[in-house]
Coordinates of C-alpha atoms and ligand atoms in Angstrom, one line a residue:
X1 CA 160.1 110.7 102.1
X2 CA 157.6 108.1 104.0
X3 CA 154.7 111.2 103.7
X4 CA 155.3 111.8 100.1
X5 CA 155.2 107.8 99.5
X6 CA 152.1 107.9 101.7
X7 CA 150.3 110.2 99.7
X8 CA 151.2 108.8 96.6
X9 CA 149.6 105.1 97.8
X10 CA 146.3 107.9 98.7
X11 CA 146.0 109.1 95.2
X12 CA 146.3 106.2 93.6
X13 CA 143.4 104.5 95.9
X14 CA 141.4 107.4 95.2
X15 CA 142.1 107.4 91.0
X16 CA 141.2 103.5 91.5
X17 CA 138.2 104.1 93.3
X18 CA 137.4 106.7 90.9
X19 CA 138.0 104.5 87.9
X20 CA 135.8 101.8 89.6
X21 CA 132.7 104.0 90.4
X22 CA 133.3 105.1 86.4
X23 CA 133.5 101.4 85.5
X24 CA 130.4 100.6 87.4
X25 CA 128.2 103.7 86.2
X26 CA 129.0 103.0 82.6
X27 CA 128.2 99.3 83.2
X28 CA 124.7 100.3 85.2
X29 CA 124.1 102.2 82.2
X30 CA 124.2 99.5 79.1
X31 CA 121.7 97.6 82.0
X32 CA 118.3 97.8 80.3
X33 CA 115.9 100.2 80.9
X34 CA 112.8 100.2 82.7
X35 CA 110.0 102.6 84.1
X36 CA 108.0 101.5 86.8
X37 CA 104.5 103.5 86.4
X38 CA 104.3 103.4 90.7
X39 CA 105.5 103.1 93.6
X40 CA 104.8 99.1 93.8
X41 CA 104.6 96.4 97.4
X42 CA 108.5 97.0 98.5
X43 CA 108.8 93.1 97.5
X44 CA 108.9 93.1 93.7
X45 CA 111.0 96.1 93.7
X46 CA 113.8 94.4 95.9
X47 CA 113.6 91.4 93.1
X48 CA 114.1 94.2 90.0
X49 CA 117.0 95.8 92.4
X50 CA 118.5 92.6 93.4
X51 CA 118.7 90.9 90.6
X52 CA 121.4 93.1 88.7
X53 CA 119.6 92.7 85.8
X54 CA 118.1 96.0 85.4
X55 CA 118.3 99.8 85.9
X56 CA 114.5 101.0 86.6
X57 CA 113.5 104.3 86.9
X58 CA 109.7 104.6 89.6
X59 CA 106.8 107.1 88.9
X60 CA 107.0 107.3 93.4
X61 CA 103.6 108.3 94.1
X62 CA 100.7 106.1 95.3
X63 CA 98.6 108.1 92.8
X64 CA 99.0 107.2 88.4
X65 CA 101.5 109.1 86.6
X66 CA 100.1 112.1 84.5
X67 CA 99.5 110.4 81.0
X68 CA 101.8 113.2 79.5
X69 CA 104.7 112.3 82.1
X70 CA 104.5 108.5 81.4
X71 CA 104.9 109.1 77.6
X72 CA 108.3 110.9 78.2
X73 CA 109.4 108.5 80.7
X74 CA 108.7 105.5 78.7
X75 CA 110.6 106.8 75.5
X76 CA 113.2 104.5 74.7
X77 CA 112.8 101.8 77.6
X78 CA 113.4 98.3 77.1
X79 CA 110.5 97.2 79.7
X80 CA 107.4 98.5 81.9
X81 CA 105.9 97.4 84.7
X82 CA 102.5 98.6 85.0
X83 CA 99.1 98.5 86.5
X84 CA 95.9 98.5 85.8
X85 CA 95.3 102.3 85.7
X86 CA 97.6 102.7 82.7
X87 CA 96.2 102.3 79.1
X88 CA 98.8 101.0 77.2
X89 CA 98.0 101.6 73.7
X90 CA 99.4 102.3 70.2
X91 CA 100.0 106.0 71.5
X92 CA 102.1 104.3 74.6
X93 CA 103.9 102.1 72.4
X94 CA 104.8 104.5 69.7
X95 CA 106.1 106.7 72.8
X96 CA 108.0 103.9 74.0
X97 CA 109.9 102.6 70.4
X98 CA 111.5 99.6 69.6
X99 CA 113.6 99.2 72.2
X100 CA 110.2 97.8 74.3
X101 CA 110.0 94.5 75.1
X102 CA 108.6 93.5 77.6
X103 CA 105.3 95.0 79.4
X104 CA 104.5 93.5 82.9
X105 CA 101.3 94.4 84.4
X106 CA 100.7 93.7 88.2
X107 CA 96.6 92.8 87.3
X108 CA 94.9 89.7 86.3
X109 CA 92.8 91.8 84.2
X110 CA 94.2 92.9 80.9
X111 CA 91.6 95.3 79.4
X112 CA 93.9 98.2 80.1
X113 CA 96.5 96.7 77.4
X114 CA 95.6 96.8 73.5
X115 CA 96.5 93.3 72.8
X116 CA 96.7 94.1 69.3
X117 CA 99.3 96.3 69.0
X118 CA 101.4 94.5 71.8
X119 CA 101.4 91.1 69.7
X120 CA 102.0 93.4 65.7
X121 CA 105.4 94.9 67.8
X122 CA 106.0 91.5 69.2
X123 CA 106.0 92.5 73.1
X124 CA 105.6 90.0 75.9
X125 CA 103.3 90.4 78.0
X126 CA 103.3 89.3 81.9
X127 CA 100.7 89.5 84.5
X128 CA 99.7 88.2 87.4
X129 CA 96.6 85.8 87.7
X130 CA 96.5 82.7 91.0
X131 CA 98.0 84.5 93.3
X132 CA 95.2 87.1 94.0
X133 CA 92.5 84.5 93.8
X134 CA 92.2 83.7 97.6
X135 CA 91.9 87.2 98.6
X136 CA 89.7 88.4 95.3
X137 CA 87.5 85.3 96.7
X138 CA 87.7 86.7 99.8
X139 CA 86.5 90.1 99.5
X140 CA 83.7 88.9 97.5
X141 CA 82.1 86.7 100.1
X142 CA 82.8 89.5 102.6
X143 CA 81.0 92.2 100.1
X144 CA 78.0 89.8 99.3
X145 CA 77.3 88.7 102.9
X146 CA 77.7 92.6 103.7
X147 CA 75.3 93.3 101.0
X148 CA 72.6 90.8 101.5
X149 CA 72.6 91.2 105.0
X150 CA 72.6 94.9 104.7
X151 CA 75.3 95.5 107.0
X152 CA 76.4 99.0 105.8
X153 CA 72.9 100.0 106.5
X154 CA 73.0 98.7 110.0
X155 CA 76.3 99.7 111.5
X156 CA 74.8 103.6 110.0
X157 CA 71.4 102.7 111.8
X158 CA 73.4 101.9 115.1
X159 CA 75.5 105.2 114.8
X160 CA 72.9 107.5 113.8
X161 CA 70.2 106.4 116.6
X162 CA 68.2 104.3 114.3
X163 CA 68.5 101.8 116.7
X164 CA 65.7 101.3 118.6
X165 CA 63.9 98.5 120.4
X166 CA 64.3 94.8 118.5
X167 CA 62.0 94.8 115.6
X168 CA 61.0 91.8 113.8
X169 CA 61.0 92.6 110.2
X170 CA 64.0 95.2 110.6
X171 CA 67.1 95.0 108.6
X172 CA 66.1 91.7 107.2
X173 CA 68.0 90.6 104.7
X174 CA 68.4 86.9 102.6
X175 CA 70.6 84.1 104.1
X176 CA 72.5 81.6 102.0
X177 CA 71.2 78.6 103.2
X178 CA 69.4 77.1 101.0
X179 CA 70.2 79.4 98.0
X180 CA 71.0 79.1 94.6
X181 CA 74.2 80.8 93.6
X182 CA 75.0 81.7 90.2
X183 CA 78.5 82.7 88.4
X184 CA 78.7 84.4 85.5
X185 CA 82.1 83.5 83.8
X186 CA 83.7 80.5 85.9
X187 CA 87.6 80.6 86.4
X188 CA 89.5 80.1 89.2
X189 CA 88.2 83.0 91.3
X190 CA 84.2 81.3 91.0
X191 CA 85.5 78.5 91.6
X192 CA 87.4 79.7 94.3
X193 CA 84.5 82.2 95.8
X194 CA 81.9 79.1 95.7
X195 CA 84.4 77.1 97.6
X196 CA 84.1 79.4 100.2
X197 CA 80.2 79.5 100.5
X198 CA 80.2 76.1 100.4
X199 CA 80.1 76.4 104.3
X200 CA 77.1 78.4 103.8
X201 CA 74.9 75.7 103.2
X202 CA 74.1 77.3 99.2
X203 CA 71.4 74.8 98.2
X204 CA 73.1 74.7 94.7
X205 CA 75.7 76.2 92.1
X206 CA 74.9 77.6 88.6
X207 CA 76.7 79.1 85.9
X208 CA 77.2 80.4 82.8
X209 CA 80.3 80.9 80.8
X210 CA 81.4 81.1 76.6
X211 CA 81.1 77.1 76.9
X212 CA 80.9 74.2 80.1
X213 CA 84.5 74.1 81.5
X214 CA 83.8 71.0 83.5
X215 CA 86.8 70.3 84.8
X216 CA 86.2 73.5 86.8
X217 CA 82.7 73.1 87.8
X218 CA 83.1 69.2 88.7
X219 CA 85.0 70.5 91.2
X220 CA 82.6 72.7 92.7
X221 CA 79.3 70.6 91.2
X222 CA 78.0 73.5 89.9
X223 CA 75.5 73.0 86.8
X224 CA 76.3 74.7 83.3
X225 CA 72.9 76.6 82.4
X226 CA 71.9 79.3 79.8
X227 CA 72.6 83.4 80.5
X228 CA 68.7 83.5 80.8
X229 CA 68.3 80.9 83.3
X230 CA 71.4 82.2 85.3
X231 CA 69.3 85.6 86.1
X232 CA 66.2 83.6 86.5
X233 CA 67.4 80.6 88.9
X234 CA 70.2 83.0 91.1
X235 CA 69.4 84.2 94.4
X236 CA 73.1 86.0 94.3
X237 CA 74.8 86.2 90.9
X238 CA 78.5 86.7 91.4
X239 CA 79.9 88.3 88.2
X240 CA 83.4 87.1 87.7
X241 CA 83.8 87.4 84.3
X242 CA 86.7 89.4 82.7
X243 CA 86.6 92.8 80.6
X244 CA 86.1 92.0 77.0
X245 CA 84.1 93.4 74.1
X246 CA 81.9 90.3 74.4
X247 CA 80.8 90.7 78.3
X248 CA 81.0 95.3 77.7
X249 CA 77.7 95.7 79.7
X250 CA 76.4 92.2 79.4
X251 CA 74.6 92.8 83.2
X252 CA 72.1 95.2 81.7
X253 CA 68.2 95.8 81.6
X254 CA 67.7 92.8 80.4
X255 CA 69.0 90.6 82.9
X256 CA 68.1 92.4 85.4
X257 CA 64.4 92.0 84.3
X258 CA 65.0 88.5 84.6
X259 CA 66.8 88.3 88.3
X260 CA 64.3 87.4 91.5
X261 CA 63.0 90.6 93.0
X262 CA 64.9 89.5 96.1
X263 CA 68.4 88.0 94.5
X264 CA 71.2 90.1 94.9
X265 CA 73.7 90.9 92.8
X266 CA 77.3 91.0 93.0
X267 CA 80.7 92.2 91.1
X268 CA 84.2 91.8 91.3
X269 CA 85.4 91.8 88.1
X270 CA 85.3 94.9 85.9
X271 CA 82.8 97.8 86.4
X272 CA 82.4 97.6 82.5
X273 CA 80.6 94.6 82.1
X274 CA 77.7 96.4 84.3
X275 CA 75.2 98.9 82.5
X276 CA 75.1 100.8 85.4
X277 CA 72.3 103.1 84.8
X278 CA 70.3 99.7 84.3
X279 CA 71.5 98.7 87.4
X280 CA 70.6 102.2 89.4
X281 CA 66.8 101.7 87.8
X282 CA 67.0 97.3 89.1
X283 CA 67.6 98.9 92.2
X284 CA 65.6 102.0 92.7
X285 CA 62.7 100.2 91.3
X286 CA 62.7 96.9 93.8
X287 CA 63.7 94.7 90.1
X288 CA 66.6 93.0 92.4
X289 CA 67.1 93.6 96.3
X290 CA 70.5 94.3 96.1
X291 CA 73.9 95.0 95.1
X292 CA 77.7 94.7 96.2
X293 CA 80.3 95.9 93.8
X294 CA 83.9 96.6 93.8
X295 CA 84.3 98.0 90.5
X296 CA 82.8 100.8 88.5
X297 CA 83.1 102.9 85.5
X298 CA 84.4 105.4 86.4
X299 CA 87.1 104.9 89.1
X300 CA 86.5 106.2 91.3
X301 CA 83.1 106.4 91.0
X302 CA 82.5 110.5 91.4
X303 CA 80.7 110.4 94.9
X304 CA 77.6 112.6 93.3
X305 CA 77.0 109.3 91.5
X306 CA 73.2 107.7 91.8
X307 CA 74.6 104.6 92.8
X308 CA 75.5 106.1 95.8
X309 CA 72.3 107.4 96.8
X310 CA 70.8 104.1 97.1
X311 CA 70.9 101.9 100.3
X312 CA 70.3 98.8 98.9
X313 CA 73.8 99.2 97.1
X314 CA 77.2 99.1 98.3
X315 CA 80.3 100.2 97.1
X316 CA 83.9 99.5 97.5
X317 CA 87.1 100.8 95.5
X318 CA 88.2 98.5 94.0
X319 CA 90.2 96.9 96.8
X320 CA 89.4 92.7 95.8
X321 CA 93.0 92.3 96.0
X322 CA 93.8 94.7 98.7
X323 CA 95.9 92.5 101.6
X324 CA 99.3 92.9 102.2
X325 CA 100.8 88.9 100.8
X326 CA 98.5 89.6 97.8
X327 CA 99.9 92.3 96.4
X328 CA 103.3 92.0 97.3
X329 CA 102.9 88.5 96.2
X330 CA 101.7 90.5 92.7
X331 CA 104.3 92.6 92.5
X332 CA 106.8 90.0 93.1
X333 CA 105.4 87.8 90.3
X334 CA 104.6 90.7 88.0
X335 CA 108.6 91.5 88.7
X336 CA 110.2 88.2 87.8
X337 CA 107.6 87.9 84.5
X338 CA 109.4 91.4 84.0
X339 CA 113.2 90.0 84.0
X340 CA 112.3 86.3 82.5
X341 CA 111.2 88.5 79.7
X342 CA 114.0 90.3 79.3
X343 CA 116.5 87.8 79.9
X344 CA 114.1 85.7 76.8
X345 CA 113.2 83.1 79.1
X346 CA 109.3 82.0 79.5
X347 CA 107.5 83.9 81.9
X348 CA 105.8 82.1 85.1
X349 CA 102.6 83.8 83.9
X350 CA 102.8 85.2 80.5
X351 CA 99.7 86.1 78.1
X352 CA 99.2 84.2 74.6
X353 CA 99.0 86.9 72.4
Ligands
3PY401 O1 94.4 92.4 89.2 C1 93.4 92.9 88.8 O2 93.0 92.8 87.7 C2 92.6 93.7 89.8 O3 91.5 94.1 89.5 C3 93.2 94.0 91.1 O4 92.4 93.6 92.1

């Protein structure tokens, strides 16, 4: 009698238990939908899994998903969280439906998104500027200071046994004391990167933009000139300009004519606002002394590229953004642009379309 009423009390905890892991997988699956294109800084991903909000599905590789595989997964989802790798264009969205709302890109830079067709299907955009300014700042100090004083050049020298008595003209390179220093396109980040070589002793700040934006370069006191005089005046040009059909390989031939034969010449931004076989001849022919950039077109840059055969340039991939609070810090903000979205709330940063 007491084993046949304790049973009973075990089969109906298990049917309940049952009934709730039913209830809860049918209520997971009205959550909406969305496909994260990889495996993202652990922080954003404990907001989208914490917050109840959302079922998401993860491309888990450290490498893009196959273009083919991301137009399966996307079908039918209600948001995506991207980066920069994926194009997300008309193809993308007509994969993905109507049920897309939301896209949420863990970049500053948009070029990768067809703004166009994201505003004619009404999708919000989120992505992530600010919080990668101090370390994009950062890196490009670190990359022009490693290019001007030719630093890749020497730690090979002392490696290779290149390194022989002190000489006096050896490994010279051009000190920012005293310099001019020019930024093409100023936002936050030239702001930011000429805050930081401020303790340099630069002599003076140019730059050059679509109009003045003095309320950026007061704080900075850095002059508003002409393209023209920006490659004639710099003695390093920091590009920080973003991706758009207007800049598409504005830092060509013709600037370069124009730069000092010892400025050097820095990017950050995009590799496709650089003509780079202009650049390989400014180099290879002396027309500029040097160059530091973090972007290219392609990416990566295949490593039987000219570019690479040249000392006087050097070349990271793309890692301006590469520390550890950065891009968690990305991820975490491209994550809650991603549910404010979805719940139809403004976004902390959100793109006018
Ligand atoms: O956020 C971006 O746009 C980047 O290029 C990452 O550094």
């Amino acid at each position: 009698m007491w084993s046949s009423r304790v049973a009973v009390r075990r089969l109906q905890k298990i049917a309940a238990a049952q009934l709730s892991v039913s209830t809860m997988q049918r209520a997971l699956s009205t959550l909406p939908r969305v496909y994260v294109t990889r495996s993202m800084p652990p922080d954003g991903l404990d907001i989208l899994r914490k917050s109840g909000q959302v079922q998401f599905e993860t491309w888990d590789s450290d490498d893009p998903v196959p273009r083919a595989e991301l137009l399966k997964k996307v079908k039918g989802v209600d948001a995506l969280f991207c980066v920069l790798t994926e194009k997300i264009d008309a193809e993308l969205l007509d994969a993905a439906g109507p049920n897309l709302r939301v896209v949420s890109t863990m970049s500053v830079g948009y070029d990768h998104l067809s703004l166009g067709e994201l505003k004619k299907r009404g999708i919000r955009v989120g992505y992530t500027p600010d919080v990668l300014t101090d370390a994009v700042a950062e890196l490009t100090v670190a990359l022009l200071l490693c290019t001007s004083r030719r630093l890749v050049e020497a730690t090979h020298e002392a490696k290779t046994g290149g390194w022989g008595t002190w000489r006096t003209l050896w490994l010279c390179g051009y000190e920012l004391a005293n310099s001019t220093v020019g930024i093409m396109g100023l936002g936050r980040i030239g702001v930011a990167i000429a805050d930081r070589l401020k303790a340099f002793k630069v002599k003076k700040f140019i730059y050059t933009d679509v109009a003045p934006r003095p309320e950026l370069a007061n704080q900075i006191q850095a002059e508003y000139v002409s393209m023209d005089e920006l490659a004639k005046q710099s003695d390093f040009l920091a590009v920080c300009c973003a991706l758009t059909p207007d800049t598409q390989n504005i830092c060509n031939k013709d600037l370069f004519s124009k730069m000092k034969k010892t400025s050097i010449f820095i990017n950050t931004s995009r590799g496709g606002v650089v003509n780079q076989e202009d650049l390989y001849e400014a180099l290879n022919a002396g027309e500029i002394a040097g160059a530091g950039l973090d972007v290219t077109v392609p990416e990566p840059l295949p490593t039987n590229h000219p570019l690479f055969t040249l000392k006087n340039c050097v070349i990271l991939p793309h890692i301006a953004s590469a520390s550890f609070t950065t891009r968690n810090a990305m991820s975490s903000l491209a994550a809650n642009n991603l549910l404010a979205g979805l719940r139809g709330e403004p976004m902390e940063k959100e793109l006018k379309l």
